[in-house]
Amino acid sequence: MRSGIVTWVGIILTLDDAVPSAADRFRRIGRIAGITAITASVAAAGVTAWAVRECHQFQLRRLELPLLPPGTLRGKREFRLLHISDLHMVPGQRAKQEWVAGLDQLQPDLVVNTGDNLSDLKAVPATLRALGPLMRRPGLFVFGSNDYYAPTVVNPLSYVVGKKRKASRVELPWRGMRAAFIEHGWQDATHRRLEFKVGSVRIAATGVDDPHHDLDDYGQVSGAPNAEADLRLALVHSPEPRVLAQFAADGYQLALCGHTHGGQICLPGGKTLVTNCGIDRVRAWGLHEFDGMMLHVSNGLGTSKFAPVRLFCRPSATLISLVEKPDLARE
C-alpha cells in the first residue's frame, strides 16, 4: 500500500512539472511575437527595396492601332506615335535622362507628352536634356499640375488610399520649359485646336489643361474636329471622364493621358488599386475604349520625389503604331 502511494505521488509530481507556468507561457509568446515581428520587418524591407528599384526599370510598350483611312500612308507600313508622360524629373536622374533620350532611336513620326515633367525646382535642364533628341521631331504637349507646382511631401501609402492631394503653391519654372518646347517646334495643345501635317498624315488635335485641379475649360475647344483630318487626337493630363466624354462626343478618335502612374502601387500582374482620378481602375493604364473613342493612359516614367516607389508597375513609354483600317471596298 505504501509503495502505491509513492507511485501516485510520483505521477502527480511528474504531471505538475510538465505543465508550463504562466511565466513560461508569456516568455514563449514573447519569443513567437519577436520572431514574427522580425520576419515582417525583413519582408517589408525587401518589398520596399524592390519598389524603389522598380522605379528605374524602364520599359517600352508597343501597340498597333488601325485608325487611319486606307491610302493615308502612301505605301508606308505605319505612323509611329510615341506617348510619354509623367517624367517627374529630378536633377541627377541620369539613367532616366539617357533612357528617354534613347527613345529617339525609335524614329517616331510624332511625340506626344501629356505632362507632369517636373518634380524639382531645378529639374528643367535635366528634362530638356532627356527630351532634347525627341524635340527635333514633331511634337504635341499639355501640362499637368506637376509642371506648374512643386510636389509636396506625401506618404507613399496615400496612393493606395487614393485620397486626392492638393497642389502646392510653390511654382515651378514651367514658363521657361514651355518656351523651350515651343522653340524646338513642339506645339502646345492646351485649349487650342490645331491642324497640321506630318508626312502624308493630316492631323487635327486639341487639348485642355489639367482637369484634376479644375484648370480645364473645354468651351475654348468644343466642337467637332476637321472631318478631313486623317487622325483626330485629344490630349489631357488626367483622364477625367467628364472631359473624355466631351472629346468622344465631338468625334476625336484617340485620347492620350497620363497622371495615374498606372496605380503606382499595384497587385501582382499590374492590377491597379487606385487611380487618383475619376477613371476606373480597369482603365488606369494601357489602351481601352471610352464612349466609342480609343483611350491610351500612360503609366508614366517617374514618381514624385517624395514617393519614389513603384510596385508591380514598371515605368514606361508607349510606341503606338497607327496603321490603316482595312479597305472594305477592295474586299
mmCIF file of C-alpha atoms in Angstrom:
data_model
loop_
_atom_site.group_PDB
_atom_site.id
_atom_site.type_symbol
_atom_site.label_atom_id
_atom_site.label_comp_id
_atom_site.label_asym_id
_atom_site.label_seq_id
_atom_site.Cartn_x
_atom_site.Cartn_y
_atom_site.Cartn_z
ATOM 1 C CA MET A 1 0.000 0.000 0.000
ATOM 2 C CA ARG A 2 2.839 2.368 0.860
ATOM 3 C CA SER A 3 4.539 1.742 -2.467
ATOM 4 C CA GLY A 4 1.281 2.517 -4.295
ATOM 5 C CA ILE A 5 1.012 5.866 -2.558
ATOM 6 C CA VAL A 6 4.587 6.694 -3.521
ATOM 7 C CA THR A 7 3.853 5.765 -7.147
ATOM 8 C CA TRP A 8 0.818 8.043 -7.355
ATOM 9 C CA VAL A 9 2.686 10.902 -5.734
ATOM 10 C CA GLY A 10 5.453 10.458 -8.314
ATOM 11 C CA ILE A 11 2.966 10.592 -11.160
ATOM 12 C CA ILE A 12 1.316 13.721 -9.756
ATOM 13 C CA LEU A 13 4.700 15.402 -9.325
ATOM 14 C CA THR A 14 5.693 14.493 -12.886
ATOM 15 C CA LEU A 15 2.463 15.865 -14.374
ATOM 16 C CA ASP A 16 2.767 19.033 -12.347
ATOM 17 C CA ASP A 17 6.291 19.566 -13.636
ATOM 18 C CA ALA A 18 5.084 19.097 -17.256
ATOM 19 C CA VAL A 19 2.541 21.955 -17.090
ATOM 20 C CA PRO A 20 4.270 25.251 -18.032
ATOM 21 C CA SER A 21 3.937 28.087 -15.607
ATOM 22 C CA ALA A 22 2.301 31.388 -16.562
ATOM 23 C CA ALA A 23 5.743 32.997 -16.783
ATOM 24 C CA ASP A 24 6.915 30.305 -19.208
ATOM 25 C CA ARG A 25 3.866 30.831 -21.374
ATOM 26 C CA PHE A 26 4.446 34.582 -21.540
ATOM 27 C CA ARG A 27 8.097 34.054 -22.426
ATOM 28 C CA ARG A 28 7.126 31.645 -25.184
ATOM 29 C CA ILE A 29 4.518 34.068 -26.582
ATOM 30 C CA GLY A 30 7.094 36.843 -26.460
ATOM 31 C CA ARG A 31 9.589 34.769 -28.444
ATOM 32 C CA ILE A 32 6.974 33.961 -31.100
ATOM 33 C CA ALA A 33 5.920 37.609 -31.326
ATOM 34 C CA GLY A 34 9.536 38.675 -31.660
ATOM 35 C CA ILE A 35 10.209 36.201 -34.459
ATOM 36 C CA THR A 36 7.015 37.313 -36.235
ATOM 37 C CA ALA A 37 7.973 40.978 -35.940
ATOM 38 C CA ILE A 38 11.465 40.323 -37.288
ATOM 39 C CA THR A 39 10.062 38.309 -40.194
ATOM 40 C CA ALA A 40 7.552 41.054 -41.016
ATOM 41 C CA SER A 41 10.262 43.717 -40.838
ATOM 42 C CA VAL A 42 12.537 41.761 -43.171
ATOM 43 C CA ALA A 43 9.665 41.197 -45.611
ATOM 44 C CA ALA A 44 8.693 44.883 -45.517
ATOM 45 C CA ALA A 45 12.290 45.927 -46.106
ATOM 46 C CA GLY A 46 12.501 43.551 -49.061
ATOM 47 C CA VAL A 47 9.291 44.882 -50.615
ATOM 48 C CA THR A 48 10.429 48.477 -50.111
ATOM 49 C CA ALA A 49 13.805 47.778 -51.701
ATOM 50 C CA TRP A 50 12.087 46.142 -54.666
ATOM 51 C CA ALA A 51 9.640 49.053 -55.005
ATOM 52 C CA VAL A 52 12.498 51.565 -55.034
ATOM 53 C CA ARG A 53 14.450 49.525 -57.583
ATOM 54 C CA GLU A 54 11.423 49.146 -59.846
ATOM 55 C CA CYS A 55 11.375 52.934 -60.362
ATOM 56 C CA HIS A 56 14.487 52.501 -62.507
ATOM 57 C CA GLN A 57 13.286 49.518 -64.560
ATOM 58 C CA PHE A 58 12.072 51.461 -67.587
ATOM 59 C CA GLN A 59 10.254 49.612 -70.332
ATOM 60 C CA LEU A 60 8.836 50.343 -73.760
ATOM 61 C CA ARG A 61 5.308 49.206 -74.521
ATOM 62 C CA ARG A 62 4.244 48.697 -78.139
ATOM 63 C CA LEU A 63 0.730 48.866 -79.546
ATOM 64 C CA GLU A 64 -0.777 48.706 -83.022
ATOM 65 C CA LEU A 65 -3.975 50.594 -83.736
ATOM 66 C CA PRO A 66 -5.860 50.661 -87.087
ATOM 67 C CA LEU A 67 -7.180 54.238 -87.122
ATOM 68 C CA LEU A 68 -6.018 55.744 -90.419
ATOM 69 C CA PRO A 69 -8.145 55.802 -93.602
ATOM 70 C CA PRO A 70 -6.986 53.459 -96.380
ATOM 71 C CA GLY A 71 -4.330 55.072 -98.550
ATOM 72 C CA THR A 72 -3.221 57.603 -95.928
ATOM 73 C CA LEU A 73 0.276 56.209 -95.510
ATOM 74 C CA ARG A 74 1.002 56.004 -99.251
ATOM 75 C CA GLY A 75 2.816 52.717 -99.034
ATOM 76 C CA LYS A 76 4.376 53.152 -95.587
ATOM 77 C CA ARG A 77 3.554 50.460 -93.076
ATOM 78 C CA GLU A 78 2.792 52.684 -90.075
ATOM 79 C CA PHE A 79 2.719 56.110 -88.475
ATOM 80 C CA ARG A 80 4.690 55.991 -85.234
ATOM 81 C CA LEU A 81 3.312 57.945 -82.291
ATOM 82 C CA LEU A 82 5.453 57.984 -79.146
ATOM 83 C CA HIS A 83 3.483 58.729 -75.973
ATOM 84 C CA ILE A 84 5.474 59.859 -72.931
ATOM 85 C CA SER A 85 4.143 61.191 -69.659
ATOM 86 C CA ASP A 86 4.885 61.892 -66.008
ATOM 87 C CA LEU A 87 8.662 62.197 -66.146
ATOM 88 C CA HIS A 88 8.648 63.846 -62.695
ATOM 89 C CA MET A 89 12.286 64.693 -63.320
ATOM 90 C CA VAL A 90 14.744 65.357 -60.505
ATOM 91 C CA PRO A 91 18.309 66.623 -61.102
ATOM 92 C CA GLY A 92 20.755 63.743 -61.123
ATOM 93 C CA GLN A 93 18.404 61.129 -62.580
ATOM 94 C CA ARG A 94 20.890 60.336 -65.343
ATOM 95 C CA ALA A 95 19.621 56.837 -66.078
ATOM 96 C CA LYS A 96 16.155 58.206 -66.776
ATOM 97 C CA GLN A 97 17.554 61.021 -68.919
ATOM 98 C CA GLU A 98 19.602 58.605 -71.018
ATOM 99 C CA TRP A 99 16.745 56.136 -71.409
ATOM 100 C CA VAL A 100 14.287 58.824 -72.530
ATOM 101 C CA ALA A 101 16.824 60.369 -74.916
ATOM 102 C CA GLY A 102 17.383 56.906 -76.393
ATOM 103 C CA LEU A 103 13.726 56.700 -77.426
ATOM 104 C CA ASP A 104 14.672 58.845 -80.406
ATOM 105 C CA GLN A 105 16.155 55.687 -81.943
ATOM 106 C CA LEU A 106 12.570 54.504 -82.466
ATOM 107 C CA GLN A 107 12.242 57.259 -85.081
ATOM 108 C CA PRO A 108 8.744 58.346 -84.052
ATOM 109 C CA ASP A 109 6.778 60.437 -86.525
ATOM 110 C CA LEU A 110 5.063 62.323 -83.694
ATOM 111 C CA VAL A 111 5.858 62.691 -79.984
ATOM 112 C CA VAL A 112 3.032 63.352 -77.519
ATOM 113 C CA ASN A 113 3.900 64.483 -73.986
ATOM 114 C CA THR A 114 0.966 64.569 -71.557
ATOM 115 C CA GLY A 115 2.613 66.433 -68.714
ATOM 116 C CA ASP A 116 3.970 66.285 -65.161
ATOM 117 C CA ASN A 117 7.530 66.694 -66.413
ATOM 118 C CA LEU A 118 8.994 68.121 -63.197
ATOM 119 C CA SER A 119 9.468 67.083 -59.588
ATOM 120 C CA ASP A 120 12.003 69.711 -58.549
ATOM 121 C CA LEU A 121 12.580 73.445 -58.919
ATOM 122 C CA LYS A 122 15.916 72.787 -60.656
ATOM 123 C CA ALA A 123 14.806 69.960 -62.953
ATOM 124 C CA VAL A 124 14.189 71.864 -66.196
ATOM 125 C CA PRO A 125 17.754 71.428 -67.569
ATOM 126 C CA ALA A 126 17.628 67.680 -66.898
ATOM 127 C CA THR A 127 14.208 67.465 -68.535
ATOM 128 C CA LEU A 128 15.417 69.270 -71.643
ATOM 129 C CA ARG A 129 18.477 67.010 -71.858
ATOM 130 C CA ALA A 130 16.227 63.950 -71.706
ATOM 131 C CA LEU A 131 13.806 65.269 -74.308
ATOM 132 C CA GLY A 132 16.399 67.009 -76.481
ATOM 133 C CA PRO A 133 16.659 64.395 -79.257
ATOM 134 C CA LEU A 134 12.871 63.946 -79.340
ATOM 135 C CA MET A 135 12.280 67.691 -79.609
ATOM 136 C CA ARG A 136 13.844 67.574 -83.050
ATOM 137 C CA ARG A 137 10.737 65.680 -84.145
ATOM 138 C CA PRO A 138 7.146 66.950 -84.445
ATOM 139 C CA GLY A 139 5.505 67.026 -81.041
ATOM 140 C CA LEU A 140 2.439 67.978 -79.016
ATOM 141 C CA PHE A 141 2.139 68.608 -75.303
ATOM 142 C CA VAL A 142 -0.165 69.556 -72.455
ATOM 143 C CA PHE A 143 0.842 70.137 -68.852
ATOM 144 C CA GLY A 144 -0.191 68.604 -65.543
ATOM 145 C CA SER A 145 -0.154 70.162 -62.098
ATOM 146 C CA ASN A 146 3.441 68.997 -61.531
ATOM 147 C CA ASP A 147 4.580 71.214 -64.351
ATOM 148 C CA TYR A 148 3.128 74.250 -62.607
ATOM 149 C CA TYR A 149 3.563 73.426 -58.919
ATOM 150 C CA ALA A 150 6.217 71.581 -56.930
ATOM 151 C CA PRO A 151 5.328 68.270 -55.293
ATOM 152 C CA THR A 152 4.619 68.097 -51.590
ATOM 153 C CA VAL A 153 5.693 65.549 -49.001
ATOM 154 C CA VAL A 154 3.336 62.579 -49.104
ATOM 155 C CA ASN A 155 3.072 59.184 -47.508
ATOM 156 C CA PRO A 156 3.592 56.612 -50.298
ATOM 157 C CA LEU A 157 0.629 54.687 -48.892
ATOM 158 C CA SER A 158 -1.589 57.647 -49.785
ATOM 159 C CA TYR A 159 -1.501 56.262 -53.325
ATOM 160 C CA VAL A 160 -3.170 53.122 -52.006
ATOM 161 C CA VAL A 161 -5.767 55.080 -50.046
ATOM 162 C CA GLY A 162 -6.485 57.167 -53.139
ATOM 163 C CA LYS A 163 -7.044 60.458 -51.323
ATOM 164 C CA LYS A 164 -6.844 63.493 -53.608
ATOM 165 C CA ARG A 165 -3.883 65.700 -52.770
ATOM 166 C CA LYS A 166 -3.962 69.476 -53.045
ATOM 167 C CA ALA A 167 -1.450 71.120 -55.350
ATOM 168 C CA SER A 168 1.245 73.087 -53.573
ATOM 169 C CA ARG A 169 1.622 76.815 -54.092
ATOM 170 C CA VAL A 170 5.352 76.551 -54.856
ATOM 171 C CA GLU A 171 5.512 77.462 -58.533
ATOM 172 C CA LEU A 172 7.839 75.546 -60.834
ATOM 173 C CA PRO A 173 9.706 77.228 -63.747
ATOM 174 C CA TRP A 174 7.205 75.945 -66.293
ATOM 175 C CA ARG A 175 7.258 79.054 -68.478
ATOM 176 C CA GLY A 176 10.885 78.534 -69.467
ATOM 177 C CA MET A 177 10.269 74.854 -70.141
ATOM 178 C CA ARG A 178 7.229 75.657 -72.267
ATOM 179 C CA ALA A 179 9.232 78.239 -74.212
ATOM 180 C CA ALA A 180 11.957 75.650 -74.879
ATOM 181 C CA PHE A 181 9.406 73.103 -76.100
ATOM 182 C CA ILE A 182 7.890 75.634 -78.494
ATOM 183 C CA GLU A 183 11.272 76.946 -79.645
ATOM 184 C CA HIS A 184 12.202 73.417 -80.699
ATOM 185 C CA GLY A 185 8.964 73.017 -82.656
ATOM 186 C CA TRP A 186 6.589 71.233 -80.289
ATOM 187 C CA GLN A 187 3.055 72.626 -80.203
ATOM 188 C CA ASP A 188 1.168 73.402 -77.012
ATOM 189 C CA ALA A 189 -2.291 71.859 -77.418
ATOM 190 C CA THR A 190 -3.670 73.398 -74.222
ATOM 191 C CA HIS A 191 -7.040 74.986 -75.020
ATOM 192 C CA ARG A 192 -6.152 75.135 -78.695
ATOM 193 C CA ARG A 193 -7.465 73.495 -81.848
ATOM 194 C CA LEU A 194 -4.547 72.556 -84.083
ATOM 195 C CA GLU A 195 -4.320 71.309 -87.654
ATOM 196 C CA PHE A 196 -1.039 70.252 -89.205
ATOM 197 C CA LYS A 197 0.517 67.604 -91.394
ATOM 198 C CA VAL A 198 3.280 65.107 -90.641
ATOM 199 C CA GLY A 199 4.383 63.416 -93.826
ATOM 200 C CA SER A 200 1.210 62.355 -95.581
ATOM 201 C CA VAL A 201 -0.925 62.292 -92.410
ATOM 202 C CA ARG A 202 -3.275 65.218 -91.775
ATOM 203 C CA ILE A 203 -3.778 65.691 -88.042
ATOM 204 C CA ALA A 204 -6.406 67.587 -86.067
ATOM 205 C CA ALA A 205 -5.524 67.877 -82.385
ATOM 206 C CA THR A 206 -6.744 69.599 -79.270
ATOM 207 C CA GLY A 207 -6.172 69.547 -75.539
ATOM 208 C CA VAL A 208 -7.207 71.046 -72.226
ATOM 209 C CA ASP A 209 -5.351 71.998 -69.076
ATOM 210 C CA ASP A 210 -5.231 69.619 -66.117
ATOM 211 C CA PRO A 211 -8.822 68.809 -65.055
ATOM 212 C CA HIS A 212 -7.665 67.071 -61.878
ATOM 213 C CA HIS A 213 -7.262 70.544 -60.396
ATOM 214 C CA ASP A 214 -10.089 72.120 -62.411
ATOM 215 C CA LEU A 215 -7.781 74.015 -64.769
ATOM 216 C CA ASP A 216 -9.672 72.865 -67.867
ATOM 217 C CA ASP A 217 -12.034 74.970 -69.964
ATOM 218 C CA TYR A 218 -13.499 72.731 -72.630
ATOM 219 C CA GLY A 219 -15.603 75.555 -74.003
ATOM 220 C CA GLN A 220 -12.487 77.013 -75.622
ATOM 221 C CA VAL A 221 -12.042 73.967 -77.868
ATOM 222 C CA SER A 222 -15.504 72.411 -78.106
ATOM 223 C CA GLY A 223 -16.849 71.240 -81.425
ATOM 224 C CA ALA A 224 -16.039 68.579 -83.963
ATOM 225 C CA PRO A 225 -12.516 68.437 -85.409
ATOM 226 C CA ASN A 226 -11.938 68.830 -89.137
ATOM 227 C CA ALA A 227 -13.672 65.893 -90.805
ATOM 228 C CA GLU A 228 -10.980 65.782 -93.491
ATOM 229 C CA ALA A 229 -8.244 65.011 -90.961
ATOM 230 C CA ASP A 230 -6.763 61.522 -91.157
ATOM 231 C CA LEU A 231 -6.075 61.454 -87.419
ATOM 232 C CA ARG A 232 -8.014 63.235 -84.676
ATOM 233 C CA LEU A 233 -6.128 63.434 -81.366
ATOM 234 C CA ALA A 234 -7.170 64.735 -77.945
ATOM 235 C CA LEU A 235 -4.702 65.414 -75.118
ATOM 236 C CA VAL A 236 -5.329 65.830 -71.391
ATOM 237 C CA HIS A 237 -3.098 65.075 -68.437
ATOM 238 C CA SER A 238 -5.614 63.447 -66.100
ATOM 239 C CA PRO A 239 -8.147 61.034 -67.647
ATOM 240 C CA GLU A 240 -11.221 62.559 -66.049
ATOM 241 C CA PRO A 241 -14.388 61.011 -67.509
ATOM 242 C CA ARG A 242 -16.203 64.354 -67.770
ATOM 243 C CA VAL A 243 -13.520 65.597 -70.193
ATOM 244 C CA LEU A 244 -13.112 62.320 -72.057
ATOM 245 C CA ALA A 245 -16.860 62.193 -72.667
ATOM 246 C CA GLN A 246 -16.692 65.589 -74.390
ATOM 247 C CA PHE A 247 -13.756 64.536 -76.557
ATOM 248 C CA ALA A 248 -15.663 61.412 -77.585
ATOM 249 C CA ALA A 249 -18.884 63.302 -78.281
ATOM 250 C CA ASP A 250 -17.020 65.742 -80.527
ATOM 251 C CA GLY A 251 -15.589 62.902 -82.614
ATOM 252 C CA TYR A 252 -11.948 62.531 -81.587
ATOM 253 C CA GLN A 253 -10.514 59.104 -82.365
ATOM 254 C CA LEU A 254 -7.781 58.797 -79.759
ATOM 255 C CA ALA A 255 -7.327 60.486 -76.380
ATOM 256 C CA LEU A 256 -3.897 60.431 -74.744
ATOM 257 C CA CYS A 257 -3.488 60.893 -70.988
ATOM 258 C CA GLY A 258 -1.156 60.245 -68.065
ATOM 259 C CA HIS A 259 -1.426 61.152 -64.367
ATOM 260 C CA THR A 260 -2.387 57.779 -62.869
ATOM 261 C CA HIS A 261 1.117 56.247 -62.800
ATOM 262 C CA GLY A 262 -0.838 53.071 -63.535
ATOM 263 C CA GLY A 263 -1.709 52.992 -59.845
ATOM 264 C CA GLN A 264 1.992 53.104 -58.864
ATOM 265 C CA ILE A 265 1.487 50.603 -56.005
ATOM 266 C CA CYS A 266 -0.232 47.629 -57.625
ATOM 267 C CA LEU A 267 -1.005 43.987 -57.038
ATOM 268 C CA PRO A 268 0.882 41.279 -58.958
ATOM 269 C CA GLY A 269 0.105 41.434 -62.650
ATOM 270 C CA GLY A 270 -0.180 45.218 -62.563
ATOM 271 C CA LYS A 271 -3.663 45.170 -61.059
ATOM 272 C CA THR A 272 -4.415 48.743 -60.068
ATOM 273 C CA LEU A 273 -5.669 49.539 -56.587
ATOM 274 C CA VAL A 274 -6.419 53.247 -57.101
ATOM 275 C CA THR A 275 -6.276 55.722 -59.998
ATOM 276 C CA ASN A 276 -6.011 59.073 -58.173
ATOM 277 C CA CYS A 277 -8.663 60.491 -60.509
ATOM 278 C CA GLY A 278 -12.121 59.779 -61.887
ATOM 279 C CA ILE A 279 -11.191 56.994 -64.310
ATOM 280 C CA ASP A 280 -11.954 53.438 -63.225
ATOM 281 C CA ARG A 281 -9.205 51.020 -62.190
ATOM 282 C CA VAL A 282 -9.559 48.841 -65.294
ATOM 283 C CA ARG A 283 -8.607 51.806 -67.480
ATOM 284 C CA ALA A 284 -5.855 53.161 -65.208
ATOM 285 C CA TRP A 285 -3.212 52.372 -67.830
ATOM 286 C CA GLY A 286 -2.962 50.993 -71.340
ATOM 287 C CA LEU A 287 -5.302 51.076 -74.325
ATOM 288 C CA HIS A 288 -9.060 50.991 -73.797
ATOM 289 C CA GLU A 289 -12.321 52.209 -75.294
ATOM 290 C CA PHE A 290 -14.259 55.160 -73.889
ATOM 291 C CA ASP A 291 -17.643 56.038 -75.390
ATOM 292 C CA GLY A 292 -16.542 54.809 -78.811
ATOM 293 C CA MET A 293 -13.205 56.658 -78.668
ATOM 294 C CA MET A 294 -9.874 54.942 -78.095
ATOM 295 C CA LEU A 295 -8.129 55.963 -74.877
ATOM 296 C CA HIS A 296 -4.476 55.451 -74.042
ATOM 297 C CA VAL A 297 -3.351 56.140 -70.481
ATOM 298 C CA SER A 298 0.402 56.080 -69.906
ATOM 299 C CA ASN A 299 1.559 54.726 -66.563
ATOM 300 C CA GLY A 300 4.384 57.252 -66.737
ATOM 301 C CA LEU A 301 8.137 57.327 -66.353
ATOM 302 C CA GLY A 302 8.530 58.787 -62.881
ATOM 303 C CA THR A 303 7.107 59.413 -59.448
ATOM 304 C CA SER A 304 7.017 62.287 -57.024
ATOM 305 C CA LYS A 305 10.460 62.685 -55.471
ATOM 306 C CA PHE A 306 8.737 62.253 -52.112
ATOM 307 C CA ALA A 307 7.284 58.856 -53.046
ATOM 308 C CA PRO A 308 9.988 57.138 -55.151
ATOM 309 C CA VAL A 309 8.395 53.696 -55.187
ATOM 310 C CA ARG A 310 6.593 51.523 -57.703
ATOM 311 C CA LEU A 311 5.309 48.020 -57.155
ATOM 312 C CA PHE A 312 4.244 45.694 -59.986
ATOM 313 C CA CYS A 313 4.014 48.831 -62.144
ATOM 314 C CA ARG A 314 7.238 49.475 -64.037
ATOM 315 C CA PRO A 315 7.684 52.960 -65.556
ATOM 316 C CA SER A 316 7.142 53.054 -69.291
ATOM 317 C CA ALA A 317 6.704 54.931 -72.545
ATOM 318 C CA THR A 318 4.484 53.653 -75.353
ATOM 319 C CA LEU A 319 5.099 53.446 -79.083
ATOM 320 C CA ILE A 320 1.730 53.345 -80.838
ATOM 321 C CA SER A 321 1.920 52.135 -84.430
ATOM 322 C CA LEU A 322 -1.012 53.704 -86.232
ATOM 323 C CA VAL A 323 -1.907 51.701 -89.320
ATOM 324 C CA GLU A 324 -4.588 51.946 -91.965
ATOM 325 C CA LYS A 325 -8.033 50.498 -91.435
ATOM 326 C CA PRO A 326 -8.992 47.643 -93.775
ATOM 327 C CA ASP A 327 -10.073 48.824 -97.218
ATOM 328 C CA LEU A 328 -13.564 47.329 -97.335
ATOM 329 C CA ALA A 329 -14.051 48.499 -100.924
ATOM 330 C CA ARG A 330 -11.349 46.082 -102.074
ATOM 331 C CA GLU A 331 -12.634 43.111 -100.115
#
